[in-house]
Amino acid sequence: MAACAQGKKVRFWRVTELITTLREAEQDRQLLRLRCHLARLDLLILDELGYVPASKAGAELLFDVIATAYERSSIVLTTNLGFEHWTEVLGKRTPTGAALDRLTHRATIVEMAGESYRLQDAKRRRKP
């Protein structure tokens, strides 16, 4: 929200939706246009990496977005997976390692533990 308030160009994507959009853009011969749009962002927020495993083509497209954003913009990425499980989502070890290398270089990694705030809220609402 702070980035938006500062007038930064920000876009939020669930990873599965971004991959689907990238694949559709590729099929419609609009991938370059979408990639250029994403490259102009100041902040790219990628939510729920690992919710659904990516296809090989989807993982390659996602890696391209990450690699392009690496030196040009900031990325916020959320996931419930430890790094050791990313190959289950992104496939092969080499591109997964390359994506992790870019995402973790000069990164702030915030690990959260404990009960989900959604679960806490549901429990609060259930009490009389």
Backbone as a chain_set.jsonl record, in Angstrom:
{"seq": "MAACAQGKKVRFWRVTELITTLREAEQDRQLLRLRCHLARLDLLILDELGYVPASKAGAELLFDVIATAYERSSIVLTTNLGFEHWTEVLGKRTPTGAALDRLTHRATIVEMAGESYRLQDAKRRRKP", "coords": {"N": [[0.831, -1.189, 0.0], [2.002, 1.169, 0.707], [3.797, 1.604, -1.394], [2.024, 2.066, -3.504], [0.813, 4.413, -2.556], [2.952, 6.099, -2.829], [2.987, 6.513, -5.476], [4.07, 4.571, -7.066], [4.351, 2.073, -9.646], [2.5, -0.701, -9.35], [1.704, -4.139, -9.253], [-0.405, -6.832, -8.453], [-0.402, -10.304, -8.446], [-1.741, -13.553, -8.324], [0.276, -16.376, -8.408], [-0.529, -18.57, -9.995], [-2.492, -17.383, -11.612], [-0.981, -15.479, -12.974], [0.751, -17.125, -14.454], [-1.129, -18.457, -16.063], [-2.123, -16.251, -17.5], [0.211, -15.451, -18.817], [0.652, -17.72, -20.439], [-1.66, -17.649, -22.02], [-1.272, -15.193, -23.301], [0.987, -15.81, -24.754], [-0.056, -17.716, -26.542], [-1.793, -16.072, -27.94], [-0.088, -14.459, -29.269], [0.768, -12.199, -27.893], [2.642, -12.042, -25.965], [5.093, -10.611, -25.776], [4.174, -7.992, -25.462], [2.86, -8.175, -22.955], [5.038, -8.921, -21.35], [6.605, -6.604, -21.588], [4.924, -4.772, -20.323], [4.955, -5.833, -17.695], [7.656, -5.474, -17.147], [7.855, -2.757, -16.776], [6.933, -2.229, -14.273], [7.245, -1.052, -10.895], [6.993, -2.525, -8.616], [6.324, -5.871, -8.202], [4.019, -8.082, -7.094], [3.826, -11.323, -6.12], [1.744, -13.832, -5.345], [1.179, -16.725, -3.41], [2.97, -18.819, -4.373], [3.411, -22.089, -5.271], [0.954, -23.069, -4.679], [-0.315, -24.431, -6.717], [1.248, -26.788, -8.757], [3.398, -25.753, -11.415], [3.25, -26.024, -14.971], [5.812, -27.181, -17.256], [6.216, -25.292, -19.311], [4.864, -23.124, -18.173], [6.411, -22.681, -15.867], [8.813, -21.901, -17.047], [8.034, -19.483, -18.248], [7.348, -18.022, -15.96], [9.866, -17.922, -14.703], [11.175, -16.281, -16.557], [9.841, -13.843, -16.15], [10.619, -13.308, -13.507], [13.421, -13.175, -13.84], [13.637, -10.968, -15.544], [12.578, -8.942, -13.953], [14.435, -8.889, -11.958], [16.751, -7.068, -11.875], [15.495, -4.693, -12.316], [13.183, -4.014, -10.883], [11.22, -4.357, -7.862], [10.311, -7.322, -6.086], [7.757, -8.939, -4.378], [7.142, -11.929, -2.886], [5.023, -14.506, -1.937], [4.797, -17.57, -0.171], [4.095, -20.861, 1.002], [5.924, -22.764, 1.002], [9.063, -24.242, 1.778], [12.341, -23.418, 0.549], [13.57, -25.765, -0.332], [11.528, -27.238, -1.421], [10.702, -26.074, -3.744], [11.281, -27.12, -6.266], [9.296, -28.947, -6.648], [7.226, -27.451, -7.525], [8.198, -25.758, -9.554], [9.594, -27.452, -11.172], [12.422, -28.621, -12.829], [15.714, -28.682, -11.317], [17.764, -26.827, -12.042], [16.586, -24.41, -13.334], [14.956, -23.696, -11.181], [16.809, -23.241, -9.15], [18.122, -21.056, -10.321], [16.07, -19.157, -10.34], [15.633, -18.896, -7.569], [18.141, -17.905, -6.852], [18.106, -15.343, -7.986], [15.871, -14.239, -6.7], [16.602, -14.27, -3.997], [18.939, -12.814, -3.79], [20.14, -9.915, -2.42], [17.827, -9.736, -0.905], [15.158, -9.433, 1.478], [14.173, -11.768, 3.622], [11.305, -12.913, 5.029], [10.242, -14.945, 7.435], [7.434, -16.483, 8.608], [5.827, -17.789, 11.419], [3.574, -19.869, 13.256], [0.068, -19.698, 14.047], [-2.31, -19.253, 11.458], [-3.575, -16.059, 10.555], [-6.11, -15.997, 9.506], [-7.279, -18.32, 10.492], [-7.162, -17.723, 13.222], [-8.93, -15.555, 13.283], [-11.316, -16.822, 12.495], [-11.71, -18.524, 14.69], [-12.119, -16.623, 16.695], [-14.515, -15.469, 15.863], [-16.222, -17.591, 16.199], [-16.498, -17.919, 18.9], [-18.804, -17.244, 21.569]], "CA": [[0.0, 0.0, 0.0], [2.908, 2.318, 0.753], [4.31, 1.815, -2.756], [0.932, 2.686, -4.261], [0.665, 5.779, -2.055], [4.088, 6.865, -3.345], [2.836, 6.639, -6.919], [4.797, 3.511, -7.76], [3.555, 1.169, -10.475], [2.441, -1.948, -8.597], [0.723, -5.109, -9.735], [-0.562, -8.027, -7.64], [-0.833, -11.486, -9.191], [-1.551, -14.904, -7.803], [1.22, -16.995, -9.345], [-1.259, -19.394, -10.968], [-3.156, -16.488, -12.565], [0.047, -14.892, -13.828], [1.194, -18.147, -15.402], [-2.218, -18.633, -17.031], [-2.147, -15.065, -18.354], [1.391, -15.53, -19.681], [0.421, -18.775, -21.438], [-2.672, -17.153, -22.967], [-0.633, -14.143, -24.103], [1.872, -16.497, -25.696], [-0.905, -18.316, -27.582], [-2.389, -14.986, -28.714], [1.021, -13.671, -29.814], [0.804, -10.947, -27.149], [3.553, -12.237, -24.841], [6.048, -9.504, -25.708], [3.457, -6.839, -24.915], [2.671, -8.413, -21.524], [6.358, -8.86, -20.714], [6.994, -5.182, -21.523], [4.1, -4.182, -19.26], [5.483, -6.288, -16.409], [8.998, -4.909, -16.965], [7.744, -1.349, -16.388], [6.44, -2.119, -12.902], [8.206, -0.808, -9.822], [6.815, -3.595, -7.643], [5.511, -6.997, -8.646], [3.662, -8.919, -5.95], [3.455, -12.668, -6.561], [1.13, -14.474, -4.189], [0.861, -18.157, -3.355], [3.795, -19.733, -5.137], [3.336, -23.444, -4.748], [-0.427, -23.496, -4.484], [-0.533, -25.422, -7.768], [2.483, -26.973, -9.528], [3.379, -25.144, -12.737], [3.711, -26.844, -16.091], [7.168, -26.814, -17.679], [6.12, -24.023, -20.05], [4.49, -22.084, -17.213], [7.57, -22.404, -15.017], [9.772, -21.146, -17.856], [7.525, -18.126, -18.383], [7.491, -17.374, -14.654], [11.287, -17.622, -14.528], [11.488, -15.127, -17.401], [9.332, -12.653, -15.458], [11.499, -13.081, -12.347], [14.738, -12.76, -14.329], [13.51, -9.617, -16.076], [12.346, -8.023, -12.829], [15.544, -9.004, -11.009], [17.558, -5.852, -11.755], [14.727, -3.497, -12.659], [12.09, -3.683, -9.973], [11.149, -5.143, -6.634], [9.359, -8.42, -6.095], [7.314, -9.528, -3.118], [6.645, -13.253, -3.218], [4.567, -15.269, -0.771], [4.728, -19.009, -0.372], [4.105, -21.693, 2.199], [6.926, -23.796, 0.755], [10.479, -23.992, 1.989], [13.081, -23.408, -0.712], [13.884, -27.129, -0.761], [10.359, -27.826, -2.085], [10.334, -25.309, -4.93], [11.345, -27.929, -7.489], [8.003, -29.62, -6.786], [6.336, -26.51, -8.201], [8.82, -25.189, -10.75], [10.189, -28.483, -12.011], [13.845, -28.94, -12.787], [16.544, -28.042, -10.306], [18.558, -25.707, -12.543], [15.829, -23.154, -13.394], [14.491, -23.359, -9.835], [17.964, -22.639, -8.487], [18.363, -19.743, -10.923], [15.018, -18.256, -9.835], [15.94, -18.64, -6.151], [19.333, -17.065, -6.815], [17.699, -13.964, -8.266], [14.919, -13.774, -5.685], [17.206, -14.135, -2.667], [20.053, -11.865, -3.825], [19.742, -8.599, -1.876], [16.434, -9.861, -0.465], [14.783, -9.571, 2.875], [13.304, -12.94, 3.715], [10.513, -12.864, 6.254], [9.612, -16.23, 7.72], [6.383, -16.331, 9.61], [5.445, -19.054, 12.031], [2.407, -19.725, 14.111], [-1.26, -19.924, 13.508], [-2.786, -18.346, 10.424], [-4.476, -15.009, 11.038], [-7.474, -16.355, 9.097], [-7.755, -19.304, 11.463], [-7.388, -16.991, 14.47], [-10.155, -14.778, 13.111], [-12.447, -17.756, 12.493], [-11.906, -18.965, 16.068], [-12.684, -15.492, 17.421], [-15.908, -15.296, 15.447], [-16.987, -18.735, 16.669], [-16.751, -17.795, 20.352], [-19.962, -16.383, 21.857]], "C": [[0.873, 1.25, 0.0], [3.466, 2.627, -0.634], [3.254, 2.495, -3.625], [0.77, 4.144, -3.859], [1.79, 6.685, -2.551], [4.044, 7.018, -4.865], [3.611, 5.603, -7.714], [3.826, 2.663, -8.58], [3.64, -0.218, -9.849], [1.398, -2.86, -9.227], [0.769, -6.341, -8.84], [-1.05, -9.156, -8.536], [-0.756, -12.697, -8.273], [-0.69, -15.6, -8.845], [0.484, -17.816, -10.393], [-1.947, -18.527, -12.021], [-2.147, -15.837, -13.498], [0.505, -15.903, -14.87], [0.12, -18.384, -16.464], [-2.259, -17.464, -18.003], [-0.962, -15.05, -19.31], [1.197, -16.562, -20.782], [-0.598, -18.314, -22.488], [-2.081, -16.076, -23.868], [0.297, -14.76, -25.142], [1.058, -17.082, -26.846], [-1.5, -17.253, -28.502], [-1.353, -14.07, -29.361], [1.092, -12.283, -29.188], [1.797, -11.009, -25.981], [4.539, -11.083, -24.701], [5.403, -8.272, -25.093], [3.265, -6.985, -23.405], [4.001, -8.332, -20.782], [6.84, -7.424, -20.584], [6.215, -4.466, -20.427], [4.654, -4.557, -17.886], [6.852, -5.675, -16.116], [8.956, -3.443, -16.536], [7.267, -1.153, -14.946], [7.577, -1.798, -11.939], [8.172, -1.935, -8.798], [5.87, -4.639, -8.217], [5.275, -7.884, -7.439], [3.143, -10.241, -6.488], [2.993, -13.445, -5.339], [0.925, -15.957, -4.421], [1.657, -19.013, -4.325], [3.694, -21.109, -4.488], [1.934, -23.937, -4.501], [-0.782, -24.597, -5.474], [0.786, -25.565, -8.519], [2.343, -26.377, -10.926], [3.794, -26.167, -13.782], [5.129, -26.398, -16.448], [7.154, -25.464, -18.39], [5.771, -22.872, -19.116], [5.643, -21.695, -16.32], [8.612, -21.588, -15.772], [9.329, -19.699, -18.026], [7.644, -17.349, -17.07], [8.944, -17.016, -14.396], [11.671, -16.391, -15.333], [11.022, -13.827, -16.747], [10.243, -12.306, -14.283], [12.858, -12.562, -12.801], [14.701, -11.33, -14.864], [13.359, -8.597, -14.955], [13.555, -7.923, -11.905], [16.326, -7.71, -10.823], [16.741, -4.571, -11.913], [13.707, -3.077, -11.622], [12.166, -4.554, -8.738], [10.078, -6.214, -6.779], [9.039, -8.79, -4.655], [6.697, -10.861, -3.513], [6.222, -13.947, -1.934], [4.475, -16.735, -1.144], [4.678, -19.699, 0.981], [5.18, -22.767, 2.093], [8.315, -23.331, 1.169], [11.193, -24.074, 0.646], [13.34, -24.814, -1.244], [12.731, -27.805, -1.507], [9.969, -27.099, -3.373], [10.417, -26.123, -6.212], [10.054, -28.706, -7.709], [7.017, -28.75, -7.563], [6.91, -26.074, -9.541], [9.536, -26.209, -11.624], [11.675, -28.656, -11.772], [14.634, -28.089, -11.801], [17.262, -26.801, -10.816], [17.749, -24.412, -12.656], [15.292, -22.732, -12.029], [15.608, -22.684, -9.066], [18.254, -21.245, -9.011], [17.324, -18.728, -10.44], [15.294, -17.897, -8.381], [17.138, -17.724, -6.013], [18.959, -15.601, -7.021], [16.785, -13.409, -7.171], [15.576, -13.522, -4.328], [18.383, -13.169, -2.635], [19.538, -10.487, -3.406], [18.294, -8.6, -1.381], [16.326, -9.772, 1.047], [13.791, -10.726, 2.92], [12.608, -12.889, 5.065], [9.84, -14.218, 6.415], [8.615, -16.021, 8.845], [6.014, -17.711, 10.133], [4.213, -18.801, 12.891], [1.13, -19.933, 13.348], [-1.627, -18.849, 12.485], [-3.714, -17.293, 11.022], [-5.916, -15.297, 10.63], [-8.085, -17.356, 10.072], [-8.035, -18.627, 12.799], [-8.692, -16.202, 14.408], [-11.388, -15.671, 13.15], [-12.743, -18.247, 13.916], [-12.545, -17.857, 16.903], [-14.166, -15.312, 17.108], [-16.792, -16.415, 15.968], [-17.322, -18.624, 18.154], [-17.921, -16.866, 20.596], [-19.577, -15.104, 22.566]], "O": [[0.537, 2.258, -0.621], [3.591, 3.795, -1.003], [3.571, 3.401, -4.395], [0.609, 5.014, -4.715], [1.606, 7.896, -2.679], [4.956, 7.587, -5.465], [3.784, 5.755, -8.923], [2.644, 2.552, -8.254], [4.705, -0.835, -9.817], [0.345, -2.407, -9.675], [1.845, -6.836, -8.508], [-2.001, -8.983, -9.299], [0.207, -12.842, -7.52], [-0.909, -15.427, -10.044], [0.838, -17.763, -11.571], [-1.984, -18.893, -13.195], [-2.424, -15.66, -14.684], [0.631, -15.565, -16.047], [0.44, -18.5, -17.647], [-2.414, -17.667, -19.208], [-1.106, -14.682, -20.476], [1.542, -16.307, -21.936], [-0.426, -18.555, -23.683], [-2.359, -16.048, -25.067], [0.381, -14.282, -26.273], [1.449, -16.952, -28.006], [-1.691, -17.493, -29.694], [-1.697, -13.034, -29.93], [1.432, -11.308, -29.859], [1.794, -10.136, -25.113], [4.788, -10.629, -23.585], [6.027, -7.583, -24.286], [3.482, -6.031, -22.657], [4.079, -7.739, -19.706], [7.428, -7.064, -19.565], [6.772, -3.652, -19.691], [4.803, -3.699, -17.016], [7.169, -5.388, -14.962], [9.934, -2.939, -15.983], [7.208, -0.023, -14.462], [8.718, -2.215, -12.139], [9.189, -2.262, -8.187], [4.763, -4.326, -8.658], [6.223, -8.38, -6.831], [2.151, -10.283, -7.216], [3.767, -13.683, -4.412], [0.542, -16.382, -5.511], [1.085, -19.846, -5.027], [3.877, -21.249, -3.279], [1.737, -25.1, -4.15], [-1.456, -25.568, -5.129], [1.39, -24.557, -8.886], [1.286, -26.486, -11.547], [4.592, -27.063, -13.508], [5.588, -25.352, -15.989], [7.981, -24.597, -18.106], [6.313, -21.774, -19.246], [5.841, -20.513, -16.039], [9.226, -20.685, -15.203], [10.151, -18.786, -17.959], [7.997, -16.17, -17.066], [9.232, -15.918, -13.92], [12.417, -15.543, -14.844], [11.733, -12.822, -16.787], [10.597, -11.143, -14.089], [13.389, -11.618, -12.217], [15.644, -10.566, -14.653], [13.946, -7.516, -15.006], [13.675, -6.96, -11.148], [16.541, -7.297, -9.683], [17.253, -3.479, -11.666], [13.401, -1.891, -11.5], [13.066, -5.382, -8.593], [9.086, -6.043, -7.487], [9.934, -8.934, -3.822], [5.825, -10.912, -4.38], [6.972, -13.974, -0.958], [4.125, -17.094, -2.268], [5.165, -19.169, 1.979], [5.328, -23.59, 2.997], [8.696, -22.182, 0.943], [10.71, -24.72, -0.283], [13.333, -25.036, -2.455], [12.932, -28.832, -2.155], [8.996, -27.481, -4.023], [9.686, -25.84, -7.161], [9.748, -29.086, -8.839], [6.085, -29.261, -8.185], [6.198, -26.025, -10.544], [10.031, -25.869, -12.698], [12.119, -28.818, -10.636], [14.278, -26.95, -11.496], [17.361, -25.812, -10.089], [18.183, -23.391, -12.122], [15.185, -21.538, -11.75], [15.387, -21.67, -8.403], [18.593, -20.347, -8.24], [17.658, -17.576, -10.165], [15.2, -16.731, -7.999], [17.151, -16.852, -5.144], [19.445, -14.725, -6.306], [16.915, -12.253, -6.768], [15.138, -12.64, -3.589], [18.791, -12.742, -1.555], [18.59, -9.97, -3.998], [17.618, -7.573, -1.436], [17.287, -10.008, 1.779], [12.713, -10.663, 2.33], [13.255, -12.83, 6.111], [8.972, -14.589, 5.625], [8.933, -15.454, 9.891], [5.906, -18.673, 9.373], [3.87, -17.66, 13.202], [1.121, -20.292, 12.171], [-1.284, -17.678, 12.649], [-4.536, -17.596, 11.887], [-6.848, -14.89, 11.325], [-9.257, -17.252, 10.433], [-9.041, -18.925, 13.443], [-9.463, -16.186, 15.367], [-12.393, -15.319, 13.768], [-13.907, -18.369, 14.298], [-13.416, -18.127, 17.729], [-14.967, -15.034, 18.0], [-17.991, -16.214, 16.159], [-18.322, -19.178, 18.609], [-18.049, -15.832, 19.94], [-20.443, -14.284, 22.873]]}, "num_chains": 1, "name": "protein.A"}
